[in-house]
Coordinates of C-alpha atoms in Angstrom, one line a residue:
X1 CA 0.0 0.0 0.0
X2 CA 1.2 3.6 -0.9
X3 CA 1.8 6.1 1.7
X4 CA -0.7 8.3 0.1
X5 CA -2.9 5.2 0.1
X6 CA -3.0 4.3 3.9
X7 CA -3.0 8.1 4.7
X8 CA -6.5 8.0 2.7
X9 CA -7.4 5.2 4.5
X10 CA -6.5 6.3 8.3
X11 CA -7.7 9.6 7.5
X12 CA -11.7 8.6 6.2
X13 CA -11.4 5.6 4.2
X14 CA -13.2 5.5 1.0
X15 CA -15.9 8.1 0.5
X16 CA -19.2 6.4 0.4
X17 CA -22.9 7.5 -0.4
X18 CA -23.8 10.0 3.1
X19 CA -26.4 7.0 4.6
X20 CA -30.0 8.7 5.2
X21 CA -29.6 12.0 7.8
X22 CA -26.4 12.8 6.5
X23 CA -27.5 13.0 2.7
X24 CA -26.8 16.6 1.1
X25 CA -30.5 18.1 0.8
X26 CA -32.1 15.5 2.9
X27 CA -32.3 18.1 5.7
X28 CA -35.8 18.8 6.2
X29 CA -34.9 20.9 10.2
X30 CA -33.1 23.8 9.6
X31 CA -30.3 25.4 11.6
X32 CA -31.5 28.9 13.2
X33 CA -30.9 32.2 14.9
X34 CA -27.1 33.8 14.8
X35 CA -23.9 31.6 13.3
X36 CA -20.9 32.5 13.5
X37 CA -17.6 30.7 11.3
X38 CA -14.4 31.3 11.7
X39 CA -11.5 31.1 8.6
X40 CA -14.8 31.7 6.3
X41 CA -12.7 33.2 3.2
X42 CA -11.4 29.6 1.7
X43 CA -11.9 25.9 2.3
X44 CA -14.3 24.5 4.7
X45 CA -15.1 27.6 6.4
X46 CA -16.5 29.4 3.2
X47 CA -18.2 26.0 2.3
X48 CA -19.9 26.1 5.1
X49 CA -20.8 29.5 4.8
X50 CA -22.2 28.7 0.9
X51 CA -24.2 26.2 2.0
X52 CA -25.2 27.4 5.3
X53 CA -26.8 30.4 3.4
X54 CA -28.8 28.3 1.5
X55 CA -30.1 26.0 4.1
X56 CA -30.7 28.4 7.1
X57 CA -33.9 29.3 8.0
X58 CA -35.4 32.8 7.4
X59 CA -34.4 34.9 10.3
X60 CA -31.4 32.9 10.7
X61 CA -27.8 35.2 10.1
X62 CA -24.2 34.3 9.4
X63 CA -21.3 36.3 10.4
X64 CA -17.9 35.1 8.3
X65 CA -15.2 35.8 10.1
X66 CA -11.4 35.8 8.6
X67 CA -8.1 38.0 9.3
X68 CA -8.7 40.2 6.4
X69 CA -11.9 40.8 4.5
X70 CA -10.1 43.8 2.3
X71 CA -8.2 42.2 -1.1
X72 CA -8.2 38.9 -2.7
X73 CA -7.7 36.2 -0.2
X74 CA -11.8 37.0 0.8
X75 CA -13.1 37.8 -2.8
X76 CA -14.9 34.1 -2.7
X77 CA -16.2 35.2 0.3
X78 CA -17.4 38.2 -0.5
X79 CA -19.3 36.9 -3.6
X80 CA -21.2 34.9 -1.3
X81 CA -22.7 38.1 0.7
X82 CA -26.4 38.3 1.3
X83 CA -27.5 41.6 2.4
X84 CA -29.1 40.6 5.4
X85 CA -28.0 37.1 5.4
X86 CA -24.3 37.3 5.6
X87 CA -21.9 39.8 7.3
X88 CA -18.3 39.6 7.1
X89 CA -16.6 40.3 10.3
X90 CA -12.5 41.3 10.4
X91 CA -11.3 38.5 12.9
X92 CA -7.8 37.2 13.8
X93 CA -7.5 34.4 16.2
X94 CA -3.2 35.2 17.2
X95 CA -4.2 39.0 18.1
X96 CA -6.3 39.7 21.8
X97 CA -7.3 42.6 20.5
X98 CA -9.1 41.8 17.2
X99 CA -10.7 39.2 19.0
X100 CA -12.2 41.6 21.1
X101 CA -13.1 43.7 19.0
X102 CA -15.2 40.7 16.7
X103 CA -16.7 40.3 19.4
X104 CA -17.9 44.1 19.8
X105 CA -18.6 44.1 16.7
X106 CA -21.6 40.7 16.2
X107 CA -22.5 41.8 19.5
X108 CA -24.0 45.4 18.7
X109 CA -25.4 43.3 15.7
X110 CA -26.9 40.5 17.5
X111 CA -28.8 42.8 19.5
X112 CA -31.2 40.5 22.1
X113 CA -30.8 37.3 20.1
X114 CA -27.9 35.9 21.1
X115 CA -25.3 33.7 19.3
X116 CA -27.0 29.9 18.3
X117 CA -23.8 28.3 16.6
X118 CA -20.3 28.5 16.9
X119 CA -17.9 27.0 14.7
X120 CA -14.6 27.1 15.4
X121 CA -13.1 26.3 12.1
X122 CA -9.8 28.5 11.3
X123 CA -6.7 26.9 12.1
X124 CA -3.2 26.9 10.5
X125 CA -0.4 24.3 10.1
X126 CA 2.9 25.0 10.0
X127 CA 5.6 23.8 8.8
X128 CA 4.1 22.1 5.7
X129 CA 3.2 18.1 6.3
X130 CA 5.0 16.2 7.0
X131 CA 6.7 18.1 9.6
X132 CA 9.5 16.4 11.2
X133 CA 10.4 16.7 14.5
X134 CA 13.5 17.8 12.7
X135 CA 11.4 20.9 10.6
X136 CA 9.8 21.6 13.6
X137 CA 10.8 24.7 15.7
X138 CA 9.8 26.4 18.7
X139 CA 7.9 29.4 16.5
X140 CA 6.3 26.9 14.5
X141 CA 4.6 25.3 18.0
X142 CA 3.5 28.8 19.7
X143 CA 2.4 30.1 16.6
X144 CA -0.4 27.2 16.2
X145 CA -1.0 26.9 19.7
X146 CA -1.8 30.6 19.5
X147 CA -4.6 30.1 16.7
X148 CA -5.6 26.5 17.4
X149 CA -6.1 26.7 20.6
X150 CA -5.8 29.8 22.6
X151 CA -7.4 31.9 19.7
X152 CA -10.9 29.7 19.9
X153 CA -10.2 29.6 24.0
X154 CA -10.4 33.6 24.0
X155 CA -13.0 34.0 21.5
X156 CA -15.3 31.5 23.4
X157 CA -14.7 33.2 26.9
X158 CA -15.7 36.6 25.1
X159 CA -18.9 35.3 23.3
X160 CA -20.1 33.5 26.1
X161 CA -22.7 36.0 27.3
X162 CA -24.1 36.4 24.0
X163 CA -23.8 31.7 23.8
X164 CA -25.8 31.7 27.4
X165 CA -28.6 34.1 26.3
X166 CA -29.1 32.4 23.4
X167 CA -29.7 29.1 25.2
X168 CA -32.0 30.9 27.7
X169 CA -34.4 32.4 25.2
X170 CA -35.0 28.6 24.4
X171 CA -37.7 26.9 26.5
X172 CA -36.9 23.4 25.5
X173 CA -36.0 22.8 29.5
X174 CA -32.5 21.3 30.1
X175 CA -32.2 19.9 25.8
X176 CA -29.4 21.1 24.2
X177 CA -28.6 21.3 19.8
X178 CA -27.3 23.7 17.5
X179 CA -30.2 25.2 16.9
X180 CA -30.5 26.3 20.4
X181 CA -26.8 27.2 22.0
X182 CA -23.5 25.4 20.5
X183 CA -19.8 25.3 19.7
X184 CA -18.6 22.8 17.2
X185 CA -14.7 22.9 17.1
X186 CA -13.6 21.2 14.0
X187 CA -11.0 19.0 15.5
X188 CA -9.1 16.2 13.1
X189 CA -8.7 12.6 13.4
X190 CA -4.9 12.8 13.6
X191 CA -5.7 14.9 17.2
X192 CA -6.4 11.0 18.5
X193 CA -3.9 9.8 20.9
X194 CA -5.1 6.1 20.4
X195 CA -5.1 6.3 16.7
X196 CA -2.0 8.4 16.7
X197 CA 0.3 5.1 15.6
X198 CA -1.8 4.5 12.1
X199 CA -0.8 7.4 11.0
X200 CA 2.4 9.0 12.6
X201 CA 4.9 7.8 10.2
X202 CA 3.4 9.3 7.4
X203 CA 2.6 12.7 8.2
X204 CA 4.2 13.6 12.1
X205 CA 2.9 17.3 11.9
X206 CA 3.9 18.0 15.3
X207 CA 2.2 21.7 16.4
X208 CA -1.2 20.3 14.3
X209 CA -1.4 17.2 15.9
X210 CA -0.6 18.6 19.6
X211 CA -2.7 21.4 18.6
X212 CA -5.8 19.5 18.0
X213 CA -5.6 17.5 20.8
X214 CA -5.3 20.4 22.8
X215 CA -8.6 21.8 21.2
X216 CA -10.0 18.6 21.9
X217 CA -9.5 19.0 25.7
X218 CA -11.1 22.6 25.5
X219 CA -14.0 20.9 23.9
X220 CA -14.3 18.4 26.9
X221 CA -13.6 21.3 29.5
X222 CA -16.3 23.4 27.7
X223 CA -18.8 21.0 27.7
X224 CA -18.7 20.4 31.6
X225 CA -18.4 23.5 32.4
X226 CA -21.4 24.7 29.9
X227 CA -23.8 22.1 30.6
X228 CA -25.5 23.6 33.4
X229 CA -25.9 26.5 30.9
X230 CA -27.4 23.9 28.6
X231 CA -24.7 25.0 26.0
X232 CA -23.4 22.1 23.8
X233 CA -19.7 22.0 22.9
X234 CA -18.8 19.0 20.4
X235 CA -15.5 18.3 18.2
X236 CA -15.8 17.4 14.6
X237 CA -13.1 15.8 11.9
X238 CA -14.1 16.8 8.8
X239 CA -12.3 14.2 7.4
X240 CA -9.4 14.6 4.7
X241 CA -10.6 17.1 2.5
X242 CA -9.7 19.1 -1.0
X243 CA -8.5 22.0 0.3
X244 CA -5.3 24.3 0.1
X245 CA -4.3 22.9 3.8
X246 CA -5.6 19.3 2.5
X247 CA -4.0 19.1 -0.7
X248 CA -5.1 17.8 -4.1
X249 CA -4.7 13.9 -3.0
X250 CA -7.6 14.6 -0.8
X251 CA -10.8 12.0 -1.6
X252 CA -13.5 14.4 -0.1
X253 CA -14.9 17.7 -1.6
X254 CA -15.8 20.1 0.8
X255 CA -19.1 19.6 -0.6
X256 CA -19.5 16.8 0.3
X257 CA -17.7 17.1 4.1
X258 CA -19.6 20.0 4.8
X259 CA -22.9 18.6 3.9
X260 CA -21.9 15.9 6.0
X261 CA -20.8 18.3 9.0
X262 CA -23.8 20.1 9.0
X263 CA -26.3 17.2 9.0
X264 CA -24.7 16.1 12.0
X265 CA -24.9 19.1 13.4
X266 CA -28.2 19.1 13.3
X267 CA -28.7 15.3 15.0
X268 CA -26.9 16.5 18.0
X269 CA -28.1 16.9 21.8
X270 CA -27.3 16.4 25.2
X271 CA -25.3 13.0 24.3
X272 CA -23.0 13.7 21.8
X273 CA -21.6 17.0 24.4
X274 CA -18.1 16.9 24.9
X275 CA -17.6 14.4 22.2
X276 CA -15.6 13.7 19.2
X277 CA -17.3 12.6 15.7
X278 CA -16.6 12.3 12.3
X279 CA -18.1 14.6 9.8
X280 CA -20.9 11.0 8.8
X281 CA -21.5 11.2 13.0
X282 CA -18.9 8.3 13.8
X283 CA -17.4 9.0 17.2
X284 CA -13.7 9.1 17.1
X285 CA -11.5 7.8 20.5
X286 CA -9.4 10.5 21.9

């Protein structure tokens, strides 16, 4: 077996027909109130913004949030702007300070709705995979730390006003989904410790890996401490996907693993809190 081959197959496997739920356009409930996606300009995170605009119920809004949303790098992004549907917010996860002021920002928008969903999507990988331990530097660790982790720790802390009012404007008792209060961190397979051996040898990636795990123990730390807010917090691998971080060998579209993500979305509650799935609703050991 190649090494691109078991990579594909530790990494998702074969891509097979979405089974029932998690079928593109078989979503008949709708996701609703205020979303907010981070590293919205390219990949997943503007997939998720296309097809979230066409799938979100009426009242529903998005905000897209990247570093910059001046010049080309968020002209794909910006072609997908609804007036009224989609608002572009200027958000970097390394800087404090533009954090905070995202957060000013949605929240003079938001007004007395408060924020439904979540997604913590942007991340960054550096040094390009595989990253040896011998490629690896100390910069290259603290500068995805910074965004991975401590960037969606920050922006969760400051949003979490505007996550617990959302939740208790809801009168569906103690049940939580993402239609009512959520954060979906979109985590990665190779974050598992346990599975860490299938594929180490082919793609070591030191600050992603220890990165996602990280973000994986936020997710767990969220979720008890949010529960009694009735606020769910779940991880999500989106599996290996066709995107500039991805590459070309990927087998998924982001078509595809996005409709996938979002259906999933929609199926969870109170169970899969603190969890981590696959973008076809698999759980994943950590």
């Amino acid at each position: 077996m190649t090494h691109t081959a078991h990579l594909f197959r530790v990494c998702g496997g074969a891509v097979r027909q979405l089974p029932g739920r998690l079928r593109s356009g078989n979503m008949s409930e709708k996701l609703r109130g205020n979303i907010l996606v981070t590293g919205a300009n390219r990949g997943i995170g503007l997939e998720l913004v296309r097809q979230l605009a066409q799938s979100i119920g009426e009242n529903a809004h998005i905000y897209a949030c990247c570093r910059e949303i001046e010049g080309p790098r968020a002209q794909a992004l910006k072609n997908l702007s609804t007036p009224g549907k989609i608002t572009l917010v200027k958000l970097d996860l390394s800087d404090e300070g533009s954090i905070s002021s995202a957060v000013q920002a949605v929240s003079r928008n938001m007004e007395a709705g408060g924020l439904n969903l979540l997604i913590n999507n942007a991340a960054i990988n550096r040094p390009e995979s595989p990253a040896p331990l011998s490629a690896t530097g100390k910069q290259h660790m603290m500068d995805v730390y910074e965004t991975n982790v401590v960037g969606p720790f920050l922006l969760v802390k400051m949003l979490l006003p505007l996550l617990q009012k959302a939740a208790e404007m809801d009168s569906e008792g103690d049940q939580m989904s993402c239609s009512r209060s959520a954060i979906v961190n979109i985590s990665t397979l190779i974050s598992s410790i346990e599975k860490c051996p299938e594929s180490f040898h082919i793609a070591q990636m030191y600050p992603y890996r220890t990165s996602k795990a990280a973000l994986n123990m936020l997710t767990r730390c969220h979720a008890e401490e949010f529960k009694r807010h009735n606020i769910l917090v779940t991880a999500v691998h989106p599996g290996w996907v066709r995107t500039e971080m991805g590459g070309e060998k990927a087998p998924l579209t982001p078509e595809d693993s996005v409709a996938g993500m979002l259906s999933v979305m929609l199926s969870l509650s109170n169970k899969h809190s603190g969890m981590l799935l696959d973008w076809q609703g698999n759980t994943i050991p950590w």
